[in-house]
mmCIF file with all atom_site columns, C-alpha atoms in Angstrom:
data_model
loop_
_atom_site.group_PDB
_atom_site.id
_atom_site.type_symbol
_atom_site.label_atom_id
_atom_site.label_alt_id
_atom_site.label_comp_id
_atom_site.label_asym_id
_atom_site.label_entity_id
_atom_site.label_seq_id
_atom_site.pdbx_PDB_ins_code
_atom_site.Cartn_x
_atom_site.Cartn_y
_atom_site.Cartn_z
_atom_site.occupancy
_atom_site.B_iso_or_equiv
_atom_site.pdbx_formal_charge
_atom_site.auth_seq_id
_atom_site.auth_comp_id
_atom_site.auth_asym_id
_atom_site.auth_atom_id
_atom_site.pdbx_PDB_model_num
ATOM 1   C CA . UNK A 1 1   ? 0.306   -0.047 -0.317 1.00 40.00 ? 1   UNK A CA 1
ATOM 2   C CA . UNK A 1 2   ? 3.022   2.336  -0.832 1.00 38.00 ? 2   UNK A CA 1
ATOM 3   C CA . UNK A 1 3   ? 1.042   6.508  -1.180 1.00 41.00 ? 3   UNK A CA 1
ATOM 4   C CA . UNK A 1 4   ? -1.007  5.484  2.127  1.00 44.00 ? 4   UNK A CA 1
ATOM 5   C CA . UNK A 1 5   ? -1.744  9.069  3.832  1.00 46.00 ? 5   UNK A CA 1
ATOM 6   C CA . UNK A 1 6   ? -2.955  7.718  6.438  1.00 49.00 ? 6   UNK A CA 1
ATOM 7   C CA . UNK A 1 7   ? -2.057  8.260  9.633  1.00 47.00 ? 7   UNK A CA 1
ATOM 8   C CA . UNK A 1 8   ? -0.473  5.122  10.324 1.00 41.00 ? 8   UNK A CA 1
ATOM 9   C CA . UNK A 1 9   ? 2.577   6.222  7.406  1.00 38.00 ? 9   UNK A CA 1
ATOM 10  C CA . UNK A 1 10  ? 2.491   9.346  9.395  1.00 38.00 ? 10  UNK A CA 1
ATOM 11  C CA . UNK A 1 11  ? 2.661   8.402  12.510 1.00 40.00 ? 11  UNK A CA 1
ATOM 12  C CA . UNK A 1 12  ? 6.654   7.688  11.513 1.00 30.00 ? 12  UNK A CA 1
ATOM 13  C CA . UNK A 1 13  ? 9.126   9.605  12.089 1.00 30.00 ? 13  UNK A CA 1
ATOM 14  C CA . UNK A 1 14  ? 11.647  9.193  8.483  1.00 28.00 ? 14  UNK A CA 1
ATOM 15  C CA . UNK A 1 15  ? 14.271  9.920  9.893  1.00 30.00 ? 15  UNK A CA 1
ATOM 16  C CA . UNK A 1 16  ? 14.263  7.473  12.506 1.00 28.00 ? 16  UNK A CA 1
ATOM 17  C CA . UNK A 1 17  ? 11.678  5.591  11.752 1.00 27.00 ? 17  UNK A CA 1
ATOM 18  C CA . UNK A 1 18  ? 9.901   5.994  15.096 1.00 32.00 ? 18  UNK A CA 1
ATOM 19  C CA . UNK A 1 19  ? 6.226   5.397  16.445 1.00 35.00 ? 19  UNK A CA 1
ATOM 20  C CA . UNK A 1 20  ? 5.426   9.151  16.804 1.00 40.00 ? 20  UNK A CA 1
ATOM 21  C CA . UNK A 1 21  ? 2.785   9.571  19.673 1.00 47.00 ? 21  UNK A CA 1
ATOM 22  C CA . UNK A 1 22  ? -0.149  11.064 18.106 1.00 51.00 ? 22  UNK A CA 1
ATOM 23  C CA . UNK A 1 23  ? -2.239  10.413 21.515 1.00 46.00 ? 23  UNK A CA 1
ATOM 24  C CA . UNK A 1 24  ? -1.722  12.660 24.354 1.00 47.00 ? 24  UNK A CA 1
ATOM 25  C CA . UNK A 1 25  ? 2.304   13.186 24.823 1.00 49.00 ? 25  UNK A CA 1
ATOM 26  C CA . UNK A 1 26  ? 3.287   13.370 28.140 1.00 49.00 ? 26  UNK A CA 1
ATOM 27  C CA . UNK A 1 27  ? 4.878   16.929 29.106 1.00 51.00 ? 27  UNK A CA 1
ATOM 28  C CA . UNK A 1 28  ? 6.866   17.185 31.773 1.00 51.00 ? 28  UNK A CA 1
ATOM 29  C CA . UNK A 1 29  ? 4.517   17.081 35.047 1.00 51.00 ? 29  UNK A CA 1
ATOM 30  C CA . UNK A 1 30  ? 4.853   20.474 36.301 1.00 51.00 ? 30  UNK A CA 1
ATOM 31  C CA . UNK A 1 31  ? 3.298   21.543 33.484 1.00 51.00 ? 31  UNK A CA 1
ATOM 32  C CA . UNK A 1 32  ? 0.481   19.420 33.706 1.00 48.00 ? 32  UNK A CA 1
ATOM 33  C CA . UNK A 1 33  ? -0.228  20.122 37.141 1.00 53.00 ? 33  UNK A CA 1
ATOM 34  C CA . UNK A 1 34  ? -0.513  23.252 36.170 1.00 61.00 ? 34  UNK A CA 1
ATOM 35  C CA . UNK A 1 35  ? -2.913  23.321 33.147 1.00 69.00 ? 35  UNK A CA 1
ATOM 36  C CA . UNK A 1 36  ? -6.811  22.342 34.312 1.00 84.00 ? 36  UNK A CA 1
ATOM 37  C CA . UNK A 1 37  ? -8.333  19.204 32.230 1.00 84.00 ? 37  UNK A CA 1
ATOM 38  C CA . UNK A 1 38  ? -10.587 20.884 29.891 1.00 94.00 ? 38  UNK A CA 1
ATOM 39  C CA . UNK A 1 39  ? -12.967 19.731 28.393 1.00 96.00 ? 39  UNK A CA 1
ATOM 40  C CA . UNK A 1 40  ? -13.493 19.962 24.026 1.00 96.00 ? 40  UNK A CA 1
ATOM 41  C CA . UNK A 1 41  ? -15.972 18.121 21.497 1.00 96.00 ? 41  UNK A CA 1
ATOM 42  C CA . UNK A 1 42  ? -14.332 17.489 18.402 1.00 97.00 ? 42  UNK A CA 1
ATOM 43  C CA . UNK A 1 43  ? -15.748 18.004 15.637 1.00 96.00 ? 43  UNK A CA 1
ATOM 44  C CA . UNK A 1 44  ? -14.863 15.863 11.899 1.00 97.00 ? 44  UNK A CA 1
ATOM 45  C CA . UNK A 1 45  ? -13.123 18.282 10.310 1.00 96.00 ? 45  UNK A CA 1
ATOM 46  C CA . UNK A 1 46  ? -10.138 18.121 12.082 1.00 97.00 ? 46  UNK A CA 1
ATOM 47  C CA . UNK A 1 47  ? -10.276 14.253 13.179 1.00 98.00 ? 47  UNK A CA 1
ATOM 48  C CA . UNK A 1 48  ? -9.918  13.687 8.944  1.00 97.00 ? 48  UNK A CA 1
ATOM 49  C CA . UNK A 1 49  ? -7.263  15.738 8.909  1.00 97.00 ? 49  UNK A CA 1
ATOM 50  C CA . UNK A 1 50  ? -5.429  14.243 11.532 1.00 96.00 ? 50  UNK A CA 1
ATOM 51  C CA . UNK A 1 51  ? -5.239  11.026 9.728  1.00 96.00 ? 51  UNK A CA 1
ATOM 52  C CA . UNK A 1 52  ? -4.888  12.242 6.229  1.00 95.00 ? 52  UNK A CA 1
ATOM 53  C CA . UNK A 1 53  ? -1.634  13.647 5.684  1.00 92.00 ? 53  UNK A CA 1
ATOM 54  C CA . UNK A 1 54  ? -1.856  15.301 2.672  1.00 94.00 ? 54  UNK A CA 1
ATOM 55  C CA . UNK A 1 55  ? -4.784  17.299 4.123  1.00 95.00 ? 55  UNK A CA 1
ATOM 56  C CA . UNK A 1 56  ? -3.715  21.181 4.263  1.00 96.00 ? 56  UNK A CA 1
ATOM 57  C CA . UNK A 1 57  ? -5.152  21.124 8.271  1.00 96.00 ? 57  UNK A CA 1
ATOM 58  C CA . UNK A 1 58  ? -3.056  17.943 8.900  1.00 96.00 ? 58  UNK A CA 1
ATOM 59  C CA . UNK A 1 59  ? 0.178   19.383 10.479 1.00 96.00 ? 59  UNK A CA 1
ATOM 60  C CA . UNK A 1 60  ? -2.286  21.937 12.630 1.00 96.00 ? 60  UNK A CA 1
ATOM 61  C CA . UNK A 1 61  ? -3.988  19.751 14.079 1.00 96.00 ? 61  UNK A CA 1
ATOM 62  C CA . UNK A 1 62  ? -1.503  17.793 14.949 1.00 96.00 ? 62  UNK A CA 1
ATOM 63  C CA . UNK A 1 63  ? 0.460   20.577 16.686 1.00 96.00 ? 63  UNK A CA 1
ATOM 64  C CA . UNK A 1 64  ? -3.226  21.785 18.666 1.00 95.00 ? 64  UNK A CA 1
ATOM 65  C CA . UNK A 1 65  ? -3.171  18.349 19.517 1.00 95.00 ? 65  UNK A CA 1
ATOM 66  C CA . UNK A 1 66  ? 0.331   18.037 21.241 1.00 95.00 ? 66  UNK A CA 1
ATOM 67  C CA . UNK A 1 67  ? 0.780   21.474 22.760 1.00 95.00 ? 67  UNK A CA 1
ATOM 68  C CA . UNK A 1 68  ? -2.495  21.161 24.371 1.00 95.00 ? 68  UNK A CA 1
ATOM 69  C CA . UNK A 1 69  ? -2.180  18.147 25.974 1.00 94.00 ? 69  UNK A CA 1
ATOM 70  C CA . UNK A 1 70  ? -5.050  19.282 28.391 1.00 94.00 ? 70  UNK A CA 1
ATOM 71  C CA . UNK A 1 71  ? -7.864  19.075 26.859 1.00 96.00 ? 71  UNK A CA 1
ATOM 72  C CA . UNK A 1 72  ? -9.963  16.271 26.719 1.00 97.00 ? 72  UNK A CA 1
ATOM 73  C CA . UNK A 1 73  ? -11.759 15.684 23.425 1.00 98.00 ? 73  UNK A CA 1
ATOM 74  C CA . UNK A 1 74  ? -14.864 13.976 23.530 1.00 98.00 ? 74  UNK A CA 1
ATOM 75  C CA . UNK A 1 75  ? -17.010 13.153 20.519 1.00 98.00 ? 75  UNK A CA 1
ATOM 76  C CA . UNK A 1 76  ? -20.543 11.626 19.226 1.00 97.00 ? 76  UNK A CA 1
ATOM 77  C CA . UNK A 1 77  ? -21.428 8.948  16.994 1.00 96.00 ? 77  UNK A CA 1
ATOM 78  C CA . UNK A 1 78  ? -22.484 10.717 13.702 1.00 96.00 ? 78  UNK A CA 1
ATOM 79  C CA . UNK A 1 79  ? -18.928 12.337 14.298 1.00 97.00 ? 79  UNK A CA 1
ATOM 80  C CA . UNK A 1 80  ? -17.532 8.979  14.009 1.00 97.00 ? 80  UNK A CA 1
ATOM 81  C CA . UNK A 1 81  ? -19.768 7.339  11.073 1.00 97.00 ? 81  UNK A CA 1
ATOM 82  C CA . UNK A 1 82  ? -18.944 10.308 9.121  1.00 97.00 ? 82  UNK A CA 1
ATOM 83  C CA . UNK A 1 83  ? -15.086 10.623 9.741  1.00 98.00 ? 83  UNK A CA 1
ATOM 84  C CA . UNK A 1 84  ? -14.729 6.281  9.075  1.00 98.00 ? 84  UNK A CA 1
ATOM 85  C CA . UNK A 1 85  ? -16.652 6.322  5.841  1.00 97.00 ? 85  UNK A CA 1
ATOM 86  C CA . UNK A 1 86  ? -14.748 9.817  4.950  1.00 97.00 ? 86  UNK A CA 1
ATOM 87  C CA . UNK A 1 87  ? -11.353 8.055  5.343  1.00 97.00 ? 87  UNK A CA 1
ATOM 88  C CA . UNK A 1 88  ? -12.199 4.861  3.847  1.00 97.00 ? 88  UNK A CA 1
ATOM 89  C CA . UNK A 1 89  ? -13.469 6.520  0.649  1.00 96.00 ? 89  UNK A CA 1
ATOM 90  C CA . UNK A 1 90  ? -10.947 8.698  0.124  1.00 94.00 ? 90  UNK A CA 1
ATOM 91  C CA . UNK A 1 91  ? -8.340  7.155  1.978  1.00 95.00 ? 91  UNK A CA 1
ATOM 92  C CA . UNK A 1 92  ? -8.364  3.486  2.567  1.00 94.00 ? 92  UNK A CA 1
ATOM 93  C CA . UNK A 1 93  ? -10.263 1.113  4.591  1.00 96.00 ? 93  UNK A CA 1
ATOM 94  C CA . UNK A 1 94  ? -6.684  1.411  7.032  1.00 96.00 ? 94  UNK A CA 1
ATOM 95  C CA . UNK A 1 95  ? -7.546  5.032  7.489  1.00 96.00 ? 95  UNK A CA 1
ATOM 96  C CA . UNK A 1 96  ? -11.175 3.839  8.813  1.00 97.00 ? 96  UNK A CA 1
ATOM 97  C CA . UNK A 1 97  ? -9.615  1.326  11.783 1.00 97.00 ? 97  UNK A CA 1
ATOM 98  C CA . UNK A 1 98  ? -6.169  3.344  13.166 1.00 97.00 ? 98  UNK A CA 1
ATOM 99  C CA . UNK A 1 99  ? -8.837  5.978  13.629 1.00 97.00 ? 99  UNK A CA 1
ATOM 100 C CA . UNK A 1 100 ? -11.364 3.541  15.150 1.00 97.00 ? 100 UNK A CA 1
ATOM 101 C CA . UNK A 1 101 ? -8.133  2.061  16.891 1.00 97.00 ? 101 UNK A CA 1
ATOM 102 C CA . UNK A 1 102 ? -6.793  5.685  18.634 1.00 97.00 ? 102 UNK A CA 1
ATOM 103 C CA . UNK A 1 103 ? -10.472 5.813  20.349 1.00 97.00 ? 103 UNK A CA 1
ATOM 104 C CA . UNK A 1 104 ? -10.469 3.051  21.277 1.00 96.00 ? 104 UNK A CA 1
ATOM 105 C CA . UNK A 1 105 ? -6.906  3.775  23.007 1.00 96.00 ? 105 UNK A CA 1
ATOM 106 C CA . UNK A 1 106 ? -8.737  6.263  24.944 1.00 96.00 ? 106 UNK A CA 1
ATOM 107 C CA . UNK A 1 107 ? -7.987  9.647  22.096 1.00 96.00 ? 107 UNK A CA 1
ATOM 108 C CA . UNK A 1 108 ? -11.548 10.787 21.946 1.00 97.00 ? 108 UNK A CA 1
ATOM 109 C CA . UNK A 1 109 ? -14.036 10.600 24.628 1.00 97.00 ? 109 UNK A CA 1
ATOM 110 C CA . UNK A 1 110 ? -17.001 8.659  23.151 1.00 96.00 ? 110 UNK A CA 1
ATOM 111 C CA . UNK A 1 111 ? -20.843 10.115 24.223 1.00 95.00 ? 111 UNK A CA 1
ATOM 112 C CA . UNK A 1 112 ? -23.665 8.161  24.653 1.00 92.00 ? 112 UNK A CA 1
ATOM 113 C CA . UNK A 1 113 ? -26.260 10.741 23.569 1.00 89.00 ? 113 UNK A CA 1
ATOM 114 C CA . UNK A 1 114 ? -29.644 10.381 26.229 1.00 87.00 ? 114 UNK A CA 1
ATOM 115 C CA . UNK A 1 115 ? -33.215 9.156  24.905 1.00 89.00 ? 115 UNK A CA 1
ATOM 116 C CA . UNK A 1 116 ? -33.830 12.846 24.387 1.00 89.00 ? 116 UNK A CA 1
ATOM 117 C CA . UNK A 1 117 ? -31.258 13.517 22.386 1.00 89.00 ? 117 UNK A CA 1
ATOM 118 C CA . UNK A 1 118 ? -32.481 13.342 19.071 1.00 92.00 ? 118 UNK A CA 1
ATOM 119 C CA . UNK A 1 119 ? -35.166 15.221 19.843 1.00 92.00 ? 119 UNK A CA 1
ATOM 120 C CA . UNK A 1 120 ? -32.964 17.521 20.642 1.00 90.00 ? 120 UNK A CA 1
ATOM 121 C CA . UNK A 1 121 ? -31.078 17.560 17.729 1.00 90.00 ? 121 UNK A CA 1
ATOM 122 C CA . UNK A 1 122 ? -34.179 17.623 15.386 1.00 91.00 ? 122 UNK A CA 1
ATOM 123 C CA . UNK A 1 123 ? -34.824 21.032 17.365 1.00 88.00 ? 123 UNK A CA 1
ATOM 124 C CA . UNK A 1 124 ? -31.232 21.925 16.485 1.00 85.00 ? 124 UNK A CA 1
ATOM 125 C CA . UNK A 1 125 ? -31.653 21.309 12.656 1.00 85.00 ? 125 UNK A CA 1
ATOM 126 C CA . UNK A 1 126 ? -35.104 22.936 12.822 1.00 88.00 ? 126 UNK A CA 1
ATOM 127 C CA . UNK A 1 127 ? -33.099 26.071 14.354 1.00 84.00 ? 127 UNK A CA 1
ATOM 128 C CA . UNK A 1 128 ? -31.046 26.565 12.239 1.00 81.00 ? 128 UNK A CA 1
ATOM 129 C CA . UNK A 1 129 ? -32.271 25.168 9.006  1.00 80.00 ? 129 UNK A CA 1
ATOM 130 C CA . UNK A 1 130 ? -31.432 27.787 6.389  1.00 78.00 ? 130 UNK A CA 1
ATOM 131 C CA . UNK A 1 131 ? -27.918 25.543 7.411  1.00 77.00 ? 131 UNK A CA 1
ATOM 132 C CA . UNK A 1 132 ? -27.103 22.084 5.190  1.00 77.00 ? 132 UNK A CA 1
ATOM 133 C CA . UNK A 1 133 ? -28.280 19.702 7.128  1.00 75.00 ? 133 UNK A CA 1
ATOM 134 C CA . UNK A 1 134 ? -25.148 18.325 9.549  1.00 87.00 ? 134 UNK A CA 1
ATOM 135 C CA . UNK A 1 135 ? -26.039 15.262 11.667 1.00 91.00 ? 135 UNK A CA 1
ATOM 136 C CA . UNK A 1 136 ? -22.718 15.360 12.980 1.00 93.00 ? 136 UNK A CA 1
ATOM 137 C CA . UNK A 1 137 ? -22.925 18.994 13.791 1.00 91.00 ? 137 UNK A CA 1
ATOM 138 C CA . UNK A 1 138 ? -25.756 18.959 15.631 1.00 91.00 ? 138 UNK A CA 1
ATOM 139 C CA . UNK A 1 139 ? -24.586 15.739 17.424 1.00 94.00 ? 139 UNK A CA 1
ATOM 140 C CA . UNK A 1 140 ? -22.036 18.179 18.795 1.00 93.00 ? 140 UNK A CA 1
ATOM 141 C CA . UNK A 1 141 ? -24.172 20.891 19.457 1.00 91.00 ? 141 UNK A CA 1
ATOM 142 C CA . UNK A 1 142 ? -26.484 19.019 21.133 1.00 92.00 ? 142 UNK A CA 1
ATOM 143 C CA . UNK A 1 143 ? -23.984 16.772 23.155 1.00 94.00 ? 143 UNK A CA 1
ATOM 144 C CA . UNK A 1 144 ? -22.455 19.992 24.127 1.00 92.00 ? 144 UNK A CA 1
ATOM 145 C CA . UNK A 1 145 ? -25.765 21.769 25.568 1.00 90.00 ? 145 UNK A CA 1
ATOM 146 C CA . UNK A 1 146 ? -26.284 18.620 27.231 1.00 92.00 ? 146 UNK A CA 1
ATOM 147 C CA . UNK A 1 147 ? -22.708 17.822 28.648 1.00 93.00 ? 147 UNK A CA 1
ATOM 148 C CA . UNK A 1 148 ? -22.461 22.021 28.902 1.00 91.00 ? 148 UNK A CA 1
ATOM 149 C CA . UNK A 1 149 ? -19.204 21.518 27.889 1.00 93.00 ? 149 UNK A CA 1
ATOM 150 C CA . UNK A 1 150 ? -18.293 25.920 26.186 1.00 91.00 ? 150 UNK A CA 1
ATOM 151 C CA . UNK A 1 151 ? -15.720 24.238 23.129 1.00 94.00 ? 151 UNK A CA 1
ATOM 152 C CA . UNK A 1 152 ? -15.294 22.686 20.532 1.00 94.00 ? 152 UNK A CA 1
ATOM 153 C CA . UNK A 1 153 ? -12.124 21.335 17.691 1.00 96.00 ? 153 UNK A CA 1
ATOM 154 C CA . UNK A 1 154 ? -13.366 22.504 14.376 1.00 94.00 ? 154 UNK A CA 1
ATOM 155 C CA . UNK A 1 155 ? -12.282 23.749 10.969 1.00 94.00 ? 155 UNK A CA 1
ATOM 156 C CA . UNK A 1 156 ? -15.421 24.299 10.048 1.00 87.00 ? 156 UNK A CA 1
ATOM 157 C CA . UNK A 1 157 ? -17.000 27.829 10.552 1.00 82.00 ? 157 UNK A CA 1
ATOM 158 C CA . UNK A 1 158 ? -20.123 26.417 11.034 1.00 77.00 ? 158 UNK A CA 1
ATOM 159 C CA . UNK A 1 159 ? -20.003 27.047 14.677 1.00 77.00 ? 159 UNK A CA 1
ATOM 160 C CA . UNK A 1 160 ? -19.499 29.813 15.027 1.00 77.00 ? 160 UNK A CA 1
ATOM 161 C CA . UNK A 1 161 ? -22.750 29.707 13.493 1.00 80.00 ? 161 UNK A CA 1
ATOM 162 C CA . UNK A 1 162 ? -24.599 27.749 16.194 1.00 75.00 ? 162 UNK A CA 1
ATOM 163 C CA . UNK A 1 163 ? -25.753 29.122 19.555 1.00 73.00 ? 163 UNK A CA 1
ATOM 164 C CA . UNK A 1 164 ? -27.528 27.195 22.468 1.00 69.00 ? 164 UNK A CA 1
ATOM 165 C CA . UNK A 1 165 ? -31.208 27.508 23.433 1.00 68.00 ? 165 UNK A CA 1
ATOM 166 C CA . UNK A 1 166 ? -29.692 30.442 25.928 1.00 76.00 ? 166 UNK A CA 1
ATOM 167 C CA . UNK A 1 167 ? -27.848 32.013 22.377 1.00 76.00 ? 167 UNK A CA 1
ATOM 168 C CA . UNK A 1 168 ? -24.524 30.912 23.591 1.00 80.00 ? 168 UNK A CA 1
ATOM 169 C CA . UNK A 1 169 ? -21.731 30.331 20.995 1.00 84.00 ? 169 UNK A CA 1
ATOM 170 C CA . UNK A 1 170 ? -19.737 27.612 20.981 1.00 87.00 ? 170 UNK A CA 1
ATOM 171 C CA . UNK A 1 171 ? -16.027 29.064 21.861 1.00 90.00 ? 171 UNK A CA 1
ATOM 172 C CA . UNK A 1 172 ? -13.808 27.150 18.799 1.00 92.00 ? 172 UNK A CA 1
ATOM 173 C CA . UNK A 1 173 ? -10.639 25.824 20.277 1.00 92.00 ? 173 UNK A CA 1
ATOM 174 C CA . UNK A 1 174 ? -8.444  24.908 17.016 1.00 89.00 ? 174 UNK A CA 1
ATOM 175 C CA . UNK A 1 175 ? -9.685  28.557 14.953 1.00 78.00 ? 175 UNK A CA 1
#
């Protein structure tokens, strides 16, 4: 599989052929004690970029993740589905499998929606009906409100528009 552009290939330092860690790197212990854990929801864009070294957002996303070990990433099943489908289609099934293994190792906390989450997602989609329907984005907006998370990691401008029921926007940590 020459020419692969997923994380498995991108995560090897070509000079020393050693795997690089894309999960939280171990910063100096004193540094970690000074930074409070900050929860943020991550959208599909940075996840796709992270597993595709040809994506223009690959390096900025990777650098941001390595520089922010205090951020605990959360995401939703619609985001996971979108990322897996697009990685498999655009790159290779192995890229999607690498992504799933990365999540399984704890890089992203997968949200379990509440019984009433679909009702809330539908309300969000109706409130922002002027935008193209994006189930993944609506699921992030719903999870943020339900989990009281005020931060998102996204390359999209959609989260500049989405507002919770009180009119508050999510703060995008990547842009």
